[in-house]
Amino acid sequence: MSNVTKISVSEIPGICLKEEFITQEEEAKLLQDMDKPIDSSLSTPWTTDVASRKTQQFGYKFNYFNGELNKMERDIPEYLNDLLERIQPFHKSEKIEQIIMNEYSGKDQYIKKHVDSLYFGSIVSILSLSQPCVMILYELSEDGKVVDNNNNNNNTSEDKQKEIDITIPIRDLKTTGRRSGLILQPRSLLILSGMARYRWKHEIISLQDYSKHGFDIKQVIGDNNNLDEYRRVSITMRSIAQNKNV
């Protein structure tokens, strides 16, 4: 793609990465609990609703094909209570009510670039588990022009978020050509708010696309890893937007 400008993640307003947010012991327990079948009639809790990865959803179910969000009978599992208690303060008054877990296995699985649905609240938290992955971010704006984040430097992050017109459908936003990338390590917590939440698409690229984006796969996941045995798992935590009736 021509006219691509790569920038540092630190230049994206509203993005926060907390390394080693949980311990290795906590990570191992979460993975163990996540892999337990929810129902005795099922051999695995992971579903294949989408071809690019496996998922589990709790609280509310997001339909990947028509964009609808519906309340589920399946509540958020109790084994997540301690984790949510630690993460809820980052979401302030927006109660976390929806969980999606993603599992990426082997060298081909991914999630395409997207902005989280406007059905969800203003803050998105993503906990990474098992193995590292690469996330690529793409800037959006209403007119396709690069957003000048240096204006109004005295504004707080909350002020800047209020300036974002979230009534504009995501599909009507245009790419500016600016992009960034970062490695999400196991046990890290990524928090997206403000511009990072509403004006930057993000994607998890497949292992086979690392070199295309300038990443050395051995430096990311290590020299001695069998790509077919690669596994990265994430827990995405979101509230429901106050103006959405679902």
JSON list of C-alpha atoms in Angstrom, two decimals:
[
{"chain": "A", "resi": 1, "resn": "MET", "atom": "CA", "xyz": [0.00, 0.00, 0.00]},
{"chain": "A", "resi": 2, "resn": "SER", "atom": "CA", "xyz": [1.40, 3.41, -0.96]},
{"chain": "A", "resi": 3, "resn": "ASN", "atom": "CA", "xyz": [1.26, 6.46, 1.30]},
{"chain": "A", "resi": 4, "resn": "VAL", "atom": "CA", "xyz": [1.71, 4.35, 4.43]},
{"chain": "A", "resi": 5, "resn": "THR", "atom": "CA", "xyz": [3.29, 6.11, 7.40]},
{"chain": "A", "resi": 6, "resn": "LYS", "atom": "CA", "xyz": [4.46, 3.97, 10.30]},
{"chain": "A", "resi": 7, "resn": "ILE", "atom": "CA", "xyz": [4.35, 5.59, 13.73]},
{"chain": "A", "resi": 8, "resn": "SER", "atom": "CA", "xyz": [5.17, 4.54, 17.26]},
{"chain": "A", "resi": 9, "resn": "VAL", "atom": "CA", "xyz": [2.37, 3.12, 19.41]},
{"chain": "A", "resi": 10, "resn": "SER", "atom": "CA", "xyz": [3.23, 5.82, 21.95]},
{"chain": "A", "resi": 11, "resn": "GLU", "atom": "CA", "xyz": [1.85, 8.39, 19.49]},
{"chain": "A", "resi": 12, "resn": "ILE", "atom": "CA", "xyz": [-1.65, 6.88, 19.61]},
{"chain": "A", "resi": 13, "resn": "PRO", "atom": "CA", "xyz": [-3.81, 8.67, 22.21]},
{"chain": "A", "resi": 14, "resn": "GLY", "atom": "CA", "xyz": [-5.78, 6.36, 24.48]},
{"chain": "A", "resi": 15, "resn": "ILE", "atom": "CA", "xyz": [-3.63, 3.24, 24.25]},
{"chain": "A", "resi": 16, "resn": "CYS", "atom": "CA", "xyz": [-2.17, 1.74, 27.42]},
{"chain": "A", "resi": 17, "resn": "LEU", "atom": "CA", "xyz": [-0.16, -1.48, 27.71]},
{"chain": "A", "resi": 18, "resn": "LYS", "atom": "CA", "xyz": [0.52, -3.03, 31.11]},
{"chain": "A", "resi": 19, "resn": "GLU", "atom": "CA", "xyz": [3.12, -5.81, 30.96]},
{"chain": "A", "resi": 20, "resn": "GLU", "atom": "CA", "xyz": [2.95, -8.74, 33.41]},
{"chain": "A", "resi": 21, "resn": "PHE", "atom": "CA", "xyz": [-0.48, -7.71, 34.64]},
{"chain": "A", "resi": 22, "resn": "ILE", "atom": "CA", "xyz": [-1.01, -11.21, 36.02]},
{"chain": "A", "resi": 23, "resn": "THR", "atom": "CA", "xyz": [1.41, -13.86, 37.29]},
{"chain": "A", "resi": 24, "resn": "GLN", "atom": "CA", "xyz": [2.40, -17.06, 35.46]},
{"chain": "A", "resi": 25, "resn": "GLU", "atom": "CA", "xyz": [0.43, -19.04, 38.05]},
{"chain": "A", "resi": 26, "resn": "GLU", "atom": "CA", "xyz": [-2.68, -16.95, 37.42]},
{"chain": "A", "resi": 27, "resn": "GLU", "atom": "CA", "xyz": [-2.22, -17.35, 33.68]},
{"chain": "A", "resi": 28, "resn": "ALA", "atom": "CA", "xyz": [-1.95, -21.15, 33.96]},
{"chain": "A", "resi": 29, "resn": "LYS", "atom": "CA", "xyz": [-5.13, -21.31, 36.09]},
{"chain": "A", "resi": 30, "resn": "LEU", "atom": "CA", "xyz": [-7.06, -19.12, 33.66]},
{"chain": "A", "resi": 31, "resn": "LEU", "atom": "CA", "xyz": [-6.06, -21.27, 30.69]},
{"chain": "A", "resi": 32, "resn": "GLN", "atom": "CA", "xyz": [-7.03, -24.41, 32.57]},
{"chain": "A", "resi": 33, "resn": "ASP", "atom": "CA", "xyz": [-10.46, -22.99, 33.45]},
{"chain": "A", "resi": 34, "resn": "MET", "atom": "CA", "xyz": [-11.05, -21.63, 29.94]},
{"chain": "A", "resi": 35, "resn": "ASP", "atom": "CA", "xyz": [-10.43, -25.07, 28.41]},
{"chain": "A", "resi": 36, "resn": "LYS", "atom": "CA", "xyz": [-12.95, -26.88, 30.63]},
{"chain": "A", "resi": 37, "resn": "PRO", "atom": "CA", "xyz": [-16.20, -27.77, 28.80]},
{"chain": "A", "resi": 38, "resn": "ILE", "atom": "CA", "xyz": [-19.11, -25.59, 29.95]},
{"chain": "A", "resi": 39, "resn": "ASP", "atom": "CA", "xyz": [-21.57, -28.43, 29.40]},
{"chain": "A", "resi": 40, "resn": "SER", "atom": "CA", "xyz": [-20.92, -32.12, 30.07]},
{"chain": "A", "resi": 41, "resn": "SER", "atom": "CA", "xyz": [-22.30, -32.92, 26.62]},
{"chain": "A", "resi": 42, "resn": "LEU", "atom": "CA", "xyz": [-19.54, -30.88, 24.95]},
{"chain": "A", "resi": 43, "resn": "SER", "atom": "CA", "xyz": [-15.96, -31.99, 24.42]},
{"chain": "A", "resi": 44, "resn": "THR", "atom": "CA", "xyz": [-14.68, -28.40, 24.28]},
{"chain": "A", "resi": 45, "resn": "PRO", "atom": "CA", "xyz": [-15.98, -24.94, 25.28]},
{"chain": "A", "resi": 46, "resn": "TRP", "atom": "CA", "xyz": [-14.44, -23.37, 22.15]},
{"chain": "A", "resi": 47, "resn": "THR", "atom": "CA", "xyz": [-16.76, -22.70, 19.21]},
{"chain": "A", "resi": 48, "resn": "THR", "atom": "CA", "xyz": [-15.98, -22.31, 15.53]},
{"chain": "A", "resi": 49, "resn": "ASP", "atom": "CA", "xyz": [-18.53, -19.60, 14.69]},
{"chain": "A", "resi": 50, "resn": "VAL", "atom": "CA", "xyz": [-15.85, -17.91, 12.62]},
{"chain": "A", "resi": 51, "resn": "ALA", "atom": "CA", "xyz": [-13.25, -19.67, 10.49]},
{"chain": "A", "resi": 52, "resn": "SER", "atom": "CA", "xyz": [-10.30, -17.47, 11.46]},
{"chain": "A", "resi": 53, "resn": "ARG", "atom": "CA", "xyz": [-10.15, -18.51, 15.16]},
{"chain": "A", "resi": 54, "resn": "LYS", "atom": "CA", "xyz": [-12.08, -20.20, 17.98]},
{"chain": "A", "resi": 55, "resn": "THR", "atom": "CA", "xyz": [-14.17, -18.22, 20.46]},
{"chain": "A", "resi": 56, "resn": "GLN", "atom": "CA", "xyz": [-16.21, -18.24, 23.66]},
{"chain": "A", "resi": 57, "resn": "GLN", "atom": "CA", "xyz": [-18.68, -15.49, 24.60]},
{"chain": "A", "resi": 58, "resn": "PHE", "atom": "CA", "xyz": [-20.35, -14.65, 27.90]},
{"chain": "A", "resi": 59, "resn": "GLY", "atom": "CA", "xyz": [-22.94, -12.12, 29.08]},
{"chain": "A", "resi": 60, "resn": "TYR", "atom": "CA", "xyz": [-23.86, -10.86, 25.62]},
{"chain": "A", "resi": 61, "resn": "LYS", "atom": "CA", "xyz": [-23.32, -12.59, 22.28]},
{"chain": "A", "resi": 62, "resn": "PHE", "atom": "CA", "xyz": [-22.04, -10.55, 19.35]},
{"chain": "A", "resi": 63, "resn": "ASN", "atom": "CA", "xyz": [-23.07, -11.85, 15.95]},
{"chain": "A", "resi": 64, "resn": "TYR", "atom": "CA", "xyz": [-20.07, -11.51, 13.62]},
{"chain": "A", "resi": 65, "resn": "PHE", "atom": "CA", "xyz": [-22.22, -11.74, 10.50]},
{"chain": "A", "resi": 66, "resn": "ASN", "atom": "CA", "xyz": [-25.00, -9.19, 11.08]},
{"chain": "A", "resi": 67, "resn": "GLY", "atom": "CA", "xyz": [-23.42, -7.07, 13.85]},
{"chain": "A", "resi": 68, "resn": "GLU", "atom": "CA", "xyz": [-26.25, -7.66, 16.34]},
{"chain": "A", "resi": 69, "resn": "LEU", "atom": "CA", "xyz": [-25.75, -8.01, 20.08]},
{"chain": "A", "resi": 70, "resn": "ASN", "atom": "CA", "xyz": [-28.06, -10.10, 22.27]},
{"chain": "A", "resi": 71, "resn": "LYS", "atom": "CA", "xyz": [-28.22, -10.99, 25.96]},
{"chain": "A", "resi": 72, "resn": "MET", "atom": "CA", "xyz": [-27.15, -14.54, 26.69]},
{"chain": "A", "resi": 73, "resn": "GLU", "atom": "CA", "xyz": [-28.34, -17.01, 29.31]},
{"chain": "A", "resi": 74, "resn": "ARG", "atom": "CA", "xyz": [-24.67, -17.84, 29.84]},
{"chain": "A", "resi": 75, "resn": "ASP", "atom": "CA", "xyz": [-23.34, -15.51, 32.54]},
{"chain": "A", "resi": 76, "resn": "ILE", "atom": "CA", "xyz": [-19.72, -14.49, 32.92]},
{"chain": "A", "resi": 77, "resn": "PRO", "atom": "CA", "xyz": [-18.03, -17.47, 34.65]},
{"chain": "A", "resi": 78, "resn": "GLU", "atom": "CA", "xyz": [-17.08, -17.18, 38.30]},
{"chain": "A", "resi": 79, "resn": "TYR", "atom": "CA", "xyz": [-13.42, -18.01, 37.62]},
{"chain": "A", "resi": 80, "resn": "LEU", "atom": "CA", "xyz": [-13.11, -14.55, 36.03]},
{"chain": "A", "resi": 81, "resn": "ASN", "atom": "CA", "xyz": [-14.39, -12.69, 39.11]},
{"chain": "A", "resi": 82, "resn": "ASP", "atom": "CA", "xyz": [-10.98, -11.87, 40.59]},
{"chain": "A", "resi": 83, "resn": "LEU", "atom": "CA", "xyz": [-9.64, -10.73, 37.23]},
{"chain": "A", "resi": 84, "resn": "LEU", "atom": "CA", "xyz": [-12.64, -8.51, 36.54]},
{"chain": "A", "resi": 85, "resn": "GLU", "atom": "CA", "xyz": [-12.37, -6.97, 40.00]},
{"chain": "A", "resi": 86, "resn": "ARG", "atom": "CA", "xyz": [-8.85, -5.85, 39.13]},
{"chain": "A", "resi": 87, "resn": "ILE", "atom": "CA", "xyz": [-9.73, -4.56, 35.67]},
{"chain": "A", "resi": 88, "resn": "GLN", "atom": "CA", "xyz": [-13.07, -2.87, 36.43]},
{"chain": "A", "resi": 89, "resn": "PRO", "atom": "CA", "xyz": [-11.40, 0.33, 37.80]},
{"chain": "A", "resi": 90, "resn": "PHE", "atom": "CA", "xyz": [-9.91, 0.97, 34.34]},
{"chain": "A", "resi": 91, "resn": "HIS", "atom": "CA", "xyz": [-13.48, 1.01, 32.97]},
{"chain": "A", "resi": 92, "resn": "LYS", "atom": "CA", "xyz": [-14.61, 3.48, 35.65]},
{"chain": "A", "resi": 93, "resn": "SER", "atom": "CA", "xyz": [-18.43, 3.64, 35.84]},
{"chain": "A", "resi": 94, "resn": "GLU", "atom": "CA", "xyz": [-18.90, 1.36, 32.81]},
{"chain": "A", "resi": 95, "resn": "LYS", "atom": "CA", "xyz": [-19.59, -2.11, 34.23]},
{"chain": "A", "resi": 96, "resn": "ILE", "atom": "CA", "xyz": [-17.94, -4.96, 32.34]},
{"chain": "A", "resi": 97, "resn": "GLU", "atom": "CA", "xyz": [-20.80, -7.12, 31.10]},
{"chain": "A", "resi": 98, "resn": "GLN", "atom": "CA", "xyz": [-19.48, -8.86, 28.00]},
{"chain": "A", "resi": 99, "resn": "ILE", "atom": "CA", "xyz": [-16.58, -11.24, 27.57]},
{"chain": "A", "resi": 100, "resn": "ILE", "atom": "CA", "xyz": [-15.18, -12.72, 24.40]},
{"chain": "A", "resi": 101, "resn": "MET", "atom": "CA", "xyz": [-12.31, -15.18, 24.45]},
{"chain": "A", "resi": 102, "resn": "ASN", "atom": "CA", "xyz": [-10.30, -15.79, 21.29]},
{"chain": "A", "resi": 103, "resn": "GLU", "atom": "CA", "xyz": [-7.98, -18.70, 20.57]},
{"chain": "A", "resi": 104, "resn": "TYR", "atom": "CA", "xyz": [-5.48, -18.46, 17.70]},
{"chain": "A", "resi": 105, "resn": "SER", "atom": "CA", "xyz": [-3.88, -21.81, 16.83]},
{"chain": "A", "resi": 106, "resn": "GLY", "atom": "CA", "xyz": [-1.23, -22.60, 14.25]},
{"chain": "A", "resi": 107, "resn": "LYS", "atom": "CA", "xyz": [0.22, -20.25, 11.66]},
{"chain": "A", "resi": 108, "resn": "ASP", "atom": "CA", "xyz": [-2.97, -19.29, 9.78]},
{"chain": "A", "resi": 109, "resn": "GLN", "atom": "CA", "xyz": [-5.42, -17.92, 12.36]},
{"chain": "A", "resi": 110, "resn": "TYR", "atom": "CA", "xyz": [-6.07, -14.21, 12.84]},
{"chain": "A", "resi": 111, "resn": "ILE", "atom": "CA", "xyz": [-8.69, -11.53, 13.45]},
{"chain": "A", "resi": 112, "resn": "LYS", "atom": "CA", "xyz": [-9.21, -9.01, 10.69]},
{"chain": "A", "resi": 113, "resn": "LYS", "atom": "CA", "xyz": [-8.81, -5.27, 11.26]},
{"chain": "A", "resi": 114, "resn": "HIS", "atom": "CA", "xyz": [-11.80, -3.71, 12.97]},
{"chain": "A", "resi": 115, "resn": "VAL", "atom": "CA", "xyz": [-13.07, -1.18, 15.48]},
{"chain": "A", "resi": 116, "resn": "ASP", "atom": "CA", "xyz": [-15.10, -2.80, 18.24]},
{"chain": "A", "resi": 117, "resn": "SER", "atom": "CA", "xyz": [-18.84, -2.40, 17.68]},
{"chain": "A", "resi": 118, "resn": "LEU", "atom": "CA", "xyz": [-20.48, 0.79, 18.95]},
{"chain": "A", "resi": 119, "resn": "TYR", "atom": "CA", "xyz": [-22.79, -1.49, 20.95]},
{"chain": "A", "resi": 120, "resn": "PHE", "atom": "CA", "xyz": [-19.89, -1.67, 23.39]},
{"chain": "A", "resi": 121, "resn": "GLY", "atom": "CA", "xyz": [-18.72, 1.01, 25.80]},
{"chain": "A", "resi": 122, "resn": "SER", "atom": "CA", "xyz": [-15.87, 3.50, 25.56]},
{"chain": "A", "resi": 123, "resn": "ILE", "atom": "CA", "xyz": [-13.14, 1.27, 27.00]},
{"chain": "A", "resi": 124, "resn": "VAL", "atom": "CA", "xyz": [-11.92, -2.13, 25.78]},
{"chain": "A", "resi": 125, "resn": "SER", "atom": "CA", "xyz": [-9.50, -4.28, 27.79]},
{"chain": "A", "resi": 126, "resn": "ILE", "atom": "CA", "xyz": [-7.63, -7.24, 26.29]},
{"chain": "A", "resi": 127, "resn": "LEU", "atom": "CA", "xyz": [-5.62, -9.73, 28.35]},
{"chain": "A", "resi": 128, "resn": "SER", "atom": "CA", "xyz": [-3.15, -11.87, 26.37]},
{"chain": "A", "resi": 129, "resn": "LEU", "atom": "CA", "xyz": [-2.26, -15.42, 27.40]},
{"chain": "A", "resi": 130, "resn": "SER", "atom": "CA", "xyz": [-0.08, -18.36, 26.36]},
{"chain": "A", "resi": 131, "resn": "GLN", "atom": "CA", "xyz": [2.16, -17.00, 23.54]},
{"chain": "A", "resi": 132, "resn": "PRO", "atom": "CA", "xyz": [3.03, -13.57, 22.08]},
{"chain": "A", "resi": 133, "resn": "CYS", "atom": "CA", "xyz": [1.29, -12.09, 19.06]},
{"chain": "A", "resi": 134, "resn": "VAL", "atom": "CA", "xyz": [1.52, -9.04, 16.82]},
{"chain": "A", "resi": 135, "resn": "MET", "atom": "CA", "xyz": [-1.23, -6.41, 16.68]},
{"chain": "A", "resi": 136, "resn": "ILE", "atom": "CA", "xyz": [-1.35, -3.92, 13.80]},
{"chain": "A", "resi": 137, "resn": "LEU", "atom": "CA", "xyz": [-3.30, -0.65, 14.16]},
{"chain": "A", "resi": 138, "resn": "TYR", "atom": "CA", "xyz": [-4.64, 1.61, 11.39]},
{"chain": "A", "resi": 139, "resn": "GLU", "atom": "CA", "xyz": [-5.75, 5.21, 11.87]},
{"chain": "A", "resi": 140, "resn": "LEU", "atom": "CA", "xyz": [-9.20, 6.35, 10.74]},
{"chain": "A", "resi": 141, "resn": "SER", "atom": "CA", "xyz": [-10.77, 9.78, 10.35]},
{"chain": "A", "resi": 142, "resn": "GLU", "atom": "CA", "xyz": [-13.96, 11.26, 8.96]},
{"chain": "A", "resi": 143, "resn": "ASP", "atom": "CA", "xyz": [-12.23, 12.67, 5.87]},
{"chain": "A", "resi": 144, "resn": "GLY", "atom": "CA", "xyz": [-9.21, 10.38, 5.52]},
{"chain": "A", "resi": 145, "resn": "LYS", "atom": "CA", "xyz": [-6.81, 13.09, 6.71]},
{"chain": "A", "resi": 146, "resn": "VAL", "atom": "CA", "xyz": [-4.27, 12.45, 9.45]},
{"chain": "A", "resi": 147, "resn": "VAL", "atom": "CA", "xyz": [-5.61, 13.48, 12.85]},
{"chain": "A", "resi": 148, "resn": "ASP", "atom": "CA", "xyz": [-3.56, 16.22, 14.53]},
{"chain": "A", "resi": 149, "resn": "ASN", "atom": "CA", "xyz": [-3.30, 15.10, 18.14]},
{"chain": "A", "resi": 150, "resn": "ASN", "atom": "CA", "xyz": [-1.05, 18.03, 19.05]},
{"chain": "A", "resi": 151, "resn": "ASN", "atom": "CA", "xyz": [-3.90, 20.53, 19.00]},
{"chain": "A", "resi": 152, "resn": "ASN", "atom": "CA", "xyz": [-5.51, 21.43, 22.32]},
{"chain": "A", "resi": 153, "resn": "ASN", "atom": "CA", "xyz": [-2.66, 19.96, 24.32]},
{"chain": "A", "resi": 154, "resn": "ASN", "atom": "CA", "xyz": [-4.26, 21.20, 27.52]},
{"chain": "A", "resi": 155, "resn": "ASN", "atom": "CA", "xyz": [-7.24, 18.90, 27.04]},
{"chain": "A", "resi": 156, "resn": "THR", "atom": "CA", "xyz": [-7.46, 15.83, 29.23]},
{"chain": "A", "resi": 157, "resn": "SER", "atom": "CA", "xyz": [-7.97, 12.39, 27.69]},
{"chain": "A", "resi": 158, "resn": "GLU", "atom": "CA", "xyz": [-11.61, 12.57, 28.81]},
{"chain": "A", "resi": 159, "resn": "ASP", "atom": "CA", "xyz": [-12.03, 15.93, 27.02]},
{"chain": "A", "resi": 160, "resn": "LYS", "atom": "CA", "xyz": [-10.59, 14.47, 23.81]},
{"chain": "A", "resi": 161, "resn": "GLN", "atom": "CA", "xyz": [-12.92, 11.49, 24.04]},
{"chain": "A", "resi": 162, "resn": "LYS", "atom": "CA", "xyz": [-15.91, 13.83, 24.31]},
{"chain": "A", "resi": 163, "resn": "GLU", "atom": "CA", "xyz": [-14.81, 15.44, 21.03]},
{"chain": "A", "resi": 164, "resn": "ILE", "atom": "CA", "xyz": [-15.07, 12.13, 19.15]},
{"chain": "A", "resi": 165, "resn": "ASP", "atom": "CA", "xyz": [-18.33, 11.83, 17.24]},
{"chain": "A", "resi": 166, "resn": "ILE", "atom": "CA", "xyz": [-19.25, 8.21, 17.95]},
{"chain": "A", "resi": 167, "resn": "THR", "atom": "CA", "xyz": [-22.56, 8.55, 16.09]},
{"chain": "A", "resi": 168, "resn": "ILE", "atom": "CA", "xyz": [-20.66, 8.17, 12.81]},
{"chain": "A", "resi": 169, "resn": "PRO", "atom": "CA", "xyz": [-20.89, 4.55, 11.62]},
{"chain": "A", "resi": 170, "resn": "ILE", "atom": "CA", "xyz": [-17.49, 2.87, 11.60]},
{"chain": "A", "resi": 171, "resn": "ARG", "atom": "CA", "xyz": [-17.99, 1.87, 7.95]},
{"chain": "A", "resi": 172, "resn": "ASP", "atom": "CA", "xyz": [-18.13, 5.58, 7.00]},
{"chain": "A", "resi": 173, "resn": "LEU", "atom": "CA", "xyz": [-14.68, 6.36, 8.41]},
{"chain": "A", "resi": 174, "resn": "LYS", "atom": "CA", "xyz": [-11.68, 6.46, 6.07]},
{"chain": "A", "resi": 175, "resn": "THR", "atom": "CA", "xyz": [-8.11, 5.26, 6.55]},
{"chain": "A", "resi": 176, "resn": "THR", "atom": "CA", "xyz": [-5.46, 7.99, 6.78]},
{"chain": "A", "resi": 177, "resn": "GLY", "atom": "CA", "xyz": [-2.48, 5.81, 5.82]},
{"chain": "A", "resi": 178, "resn": "ARG", "atom": "CA", "xyz": [-0.92, 5.90, 9.28]},
{"chain": "A", "resi": 179, "resn": "ARG", "atom": "CA", "xyz": [-0.35, 2.59, 11.00]},
{"chain": "A", "resi": 180, "resn": "SER", "atom": "CA", "xyz": [1.48, 1.14, 13.95]},
{"chain": "A", "resi": 181, "resn": "GLY", "atom": "CA", "xyz": [2.28, -2.25, 15.41]},
{"chain": "A", "resi": 182, "resn": "LEU", "atom": "CA", "xyz": [3.13, -3.80, 18.75]},
{"chain": "A", "resi": 183, "resn": "ILE", "atom": "CA", "xyz": [3.90, -7.17, 20.28]},
{"chain": "A", "resi": 184, "resn": "LEU", "atom": "CA", "xyz": [1.43, -8.35, 22.91]},
{"chain": "A", "resi": 185, "resn": "GLN", "atom": "CA", "xyz": [3.28, -10.53, 25.38]},
{"chain": "A", "resi": 186, "resn": "PRO", "atom": "CA", "xyz": [1.61, -13.21, 27.50]},
{"chain": "A", "resi": 187, "resn": "ARG", "atom": "CA", "xyz": [0.06, -11.82, 30.71]},
{"chain": "A", "resi": 188, "resn": "SER", "atom": "CA", "xyz": [-0.04, -8.27, 29.32]},
{"chain": "A", "resi": 189, "resn": "LEU", "atom": "CA", "xyz": [-3.15, -6.10, 29.49]},
{"chain": "A", "resi": 190, "resn": "LEU", "atom": "CA", "xyz": [-3.97, -3.74, 26.61]},
{"chain": "A", "resi": 191, "resn": "ILE", "atom": "CA", "xyz": [-6.49, -0.96, 27.31]},
{"chain": "A", "resi": 192, "resn": "LEU", "atom": "CA", "xyz": [-8.06, 0.99, 24.44]},
{"chain": "A", "resi": 193, "resn": "SER", "atom": "CA", "xyz": [-9.95, 4.23, 25.09]},
{"chain": "A", "resi": 194, "resn": "GLY", "atom": "CA", "xyz": [-10.63, 7.52, 23.32]},
{"chain": "A", "resi": 195, "resn": "MET", "atom": "CA", "xyz": [-8.96, 7.76, 19.91]},
{"chain": "A", "resi": 196, "resn": "ALA", "atom": "CA", "xyz": [-7.41, 4.28, 20.21]},
{"chain": "A", "resi": 197, "resn": "ARG", "atom": "CA", "xyz": [-10.88, 2.84, 20.85]},
{"chain": "A", "resi": 198, "resn": "TYR", "atom": "CA", "xyz": [-12.87, 4.73, 18.21]},
{"chain": "A", "resi": 199, "resn": "ARG", "atom": "CA", "xyz": [-10.43, 5.97, 15.55]},
{"chain": "A", "resi": 200, "resn": "TRP", "atom": "CA", "xyz": [-7.91, 3.17, 15.16]},
{"chain": "A", "resi": 201, "resn": "LYS", "atom": "CA", "xyz": [-8.70, -0.24, 13.69]},
{"chain": "A", "resi": 202, "resn": "HIS", "atom": "CA", "xyz": [-6.73, -3.13, 15.15]},
{"chain": "A", "resi": 203, "resn": "GLU", "atom": "CA", "xyz": [-6.02, -6.65, 13.99]},
{"chain": "A", "resi": 204, "resn": "ILE", "atom": "CA", "xyz": [-4.14, -9.73, 15.14]},
{"chain": "A", "resi": 205, "resn": "ILE", "atom": "CA", "xyz": [-2.16, -10.93, 12.14]},
{"chain": "A", "resi": 206, "resn": "SER", "atom": "CA", "xyz": [-1.44, -14.57, 11.36]},
{"chain": "A", "resi": 207, "resn": "LEU", "atom": "CA", "xyz": [2.08, -15.88, 11.87]},
{"chain": "A", "resi": 208, "resn": "GLN", "atom": "CA", "xyz": [2.54, -16.22, 8.12]},
{"chain": "A", "resi": 209, "resn": "ASP", "atom": "CA", "xyz": [2.00, -12.45, 7.71]},
{"chain": "A", "resi": 210, "resn": "TYR", "atom": "CA", "xyz": [4.64, -11.32, 10.22]},
{"chain": "A", "resi": 211, "resn": "SER", "atom": "CA", "xyz": [7.36, -10.64, 7.66]},
{"chain": "A", "resi": 212, "resn": "LYS", "atom": "CA", "xyz": [4.95, -8.65, 5.50]},
{"chain": "A", "resi": 213, "resn": "HIS", "atom": "CA", "xyz": [4.51, -6.22, 8.39]},
{"chain": "A", "resi": 214, "resn": "GLY", "atom": "CA", "xyz": [8.21, -6.07, 9.26]},
{"chain": "A", "resi": 215, "resn": "PHE", "atom": "CA", "xyz": [8.27, -8.50, 12.19]},
{"chain": "A", "resi": 216, "resn": "ASP", "atom": "CA", "xyz": [10.74, -11.37, 12.61]},
{"chain": "A", "resi": 217, "resn": "ILE", "atom": "CA", "xyz": [8.69, -14.37, 13.71]},
{"chain": "A", "resi": 218, "resn": "LYS", "atom": "CA", "xyz": [11.62, -15.91, 15.61]},
{"chain": "A", "resi": 219, "resn": "GLN", "atom": "CA", "xyz": [12.14, -12.72, 17.57]},
{"chain": "A", "resi": 220, "resn": "VAL", "atom": "CA", "xyz": [8.44, -12.61, 18.47]},
{"chain": "A", "resi": 221, "resn": "ILE", "atom": "CA", "xyz": [7.69, -16.21, 19.45]},
{"chain": "A", "resi": 222, "resn": "GLY", "atom": "CA", "xyz": [11.18, -17.71, 19.80]},
{"chain": "A", "resi": 223, "resn": "ASP", "atom": "CA", "xyz": [13.52, -19.90, 17.79]},
{"chain": "A", "resi": 224, "resn": "ASN", "atom": "CA", "xyz": [12.37, -23.31, 18.94]},
{"chain": "A", "resi": 225, "resn": "ASN", "atom": "CA", "xyz": [8.63, -23.05, 18.46]},
{"chain": "A", "resi": 226, "resn": "ASN", "atom": "CA", "xyz": [6.70, -25.33, 16.13]},
{"chain": "A", "resi": 227, "resn": "LEU", "atom": "CA", "xyz": [4.37, -22.99, 14.24]},
{"chain": "A", "resi": 228, "resn": "ASP", "atom": "CA", "xyz": [1.70, -25.68, 14.00]},
{"chain": "A", "resi": 229, "resn": "GLU", "atom": "CA", "xyz": [1.64, -25.89, 17.81]},
{"chain": "A", "resi": 230, "resn": "TYR", "atom": "CA", "xyz": [1.45, -22.12, 18.32]},
{"chain": "A", "resi": 231, "resn": "ARG", "atom": "CA", "xyz": [-1.39, -20.96, 20.59]},
{"chain": "A", "resi": 232, "resn": "ARG", "atom": "CA", "xyz": [-2.33, -17.47, 21.70]},
{"chain": "A", "resi": 233, "resn": "VAL", "atom": "CA", "xyz": [-5.46, -16.85, 23.79]},
{"chain": "A", "resi": 234, "resn": "SER", "atom": "CA", "xyz": [-7.06, -13.55, 24.73]},
{"chain": "A", "resi": 235, "resn": "ILE", "atom": "CA", "xyz": [-9.82, -12.34, 27.03]},
{"chain": "A", "resi": 236, "resn": "THR", "atom": "CA", "xyz": [-11.56, -9.18, 25.81]},
{"chain": "A", "resi": 237, "resn": "MET", "atom": "CA", "xyz": [-13.68, -7.33, 28.39]},
{"chain": "A", "resi": 238, "resn": "ARG", "atom": "CA", "xyz": [-16.28, -4.70, 27.50]},
{"chain": "A", "resi": 239, "resn": "SER", "atom": "CA", "xyz": [-19.27, -2.83, 28.85]},
{"chain": "A", "resi": 240, "resn": "ILE", "atom": "CA", "xyz": [-22.50, -2.19, 26.95]},
{"chain": "A", "resi": 241, "resn": "ALA", "atom": "CA", "xyz": [-22.97, 1.35, 25.60]},
{"chain": "A", "resi": 242, "resn": "GLN", "atom": "CA", "xyz": [-25.60, 3.26, 27.59]},
{"chain": "A", "resi": 243, "resn": "ASN", "atom": "CA", "xyz": [-27.47, 4.37, 24.48]},
{"chain": "A", "resi": 244, "resn": "LYS", "atom": "CA", "xyz": [-27.81, 0.81, 23.13]},
{"chain": "A", "resi": 245, "resn": "ASN", "atom": "CA", "xyz": [-30.87, -1.22, 24.07]},
{"chain": "A", "resi": 246, "resn": "VAL", "atom": "CA", "xyz": [-30.09, -4.91, 23.72]}
]
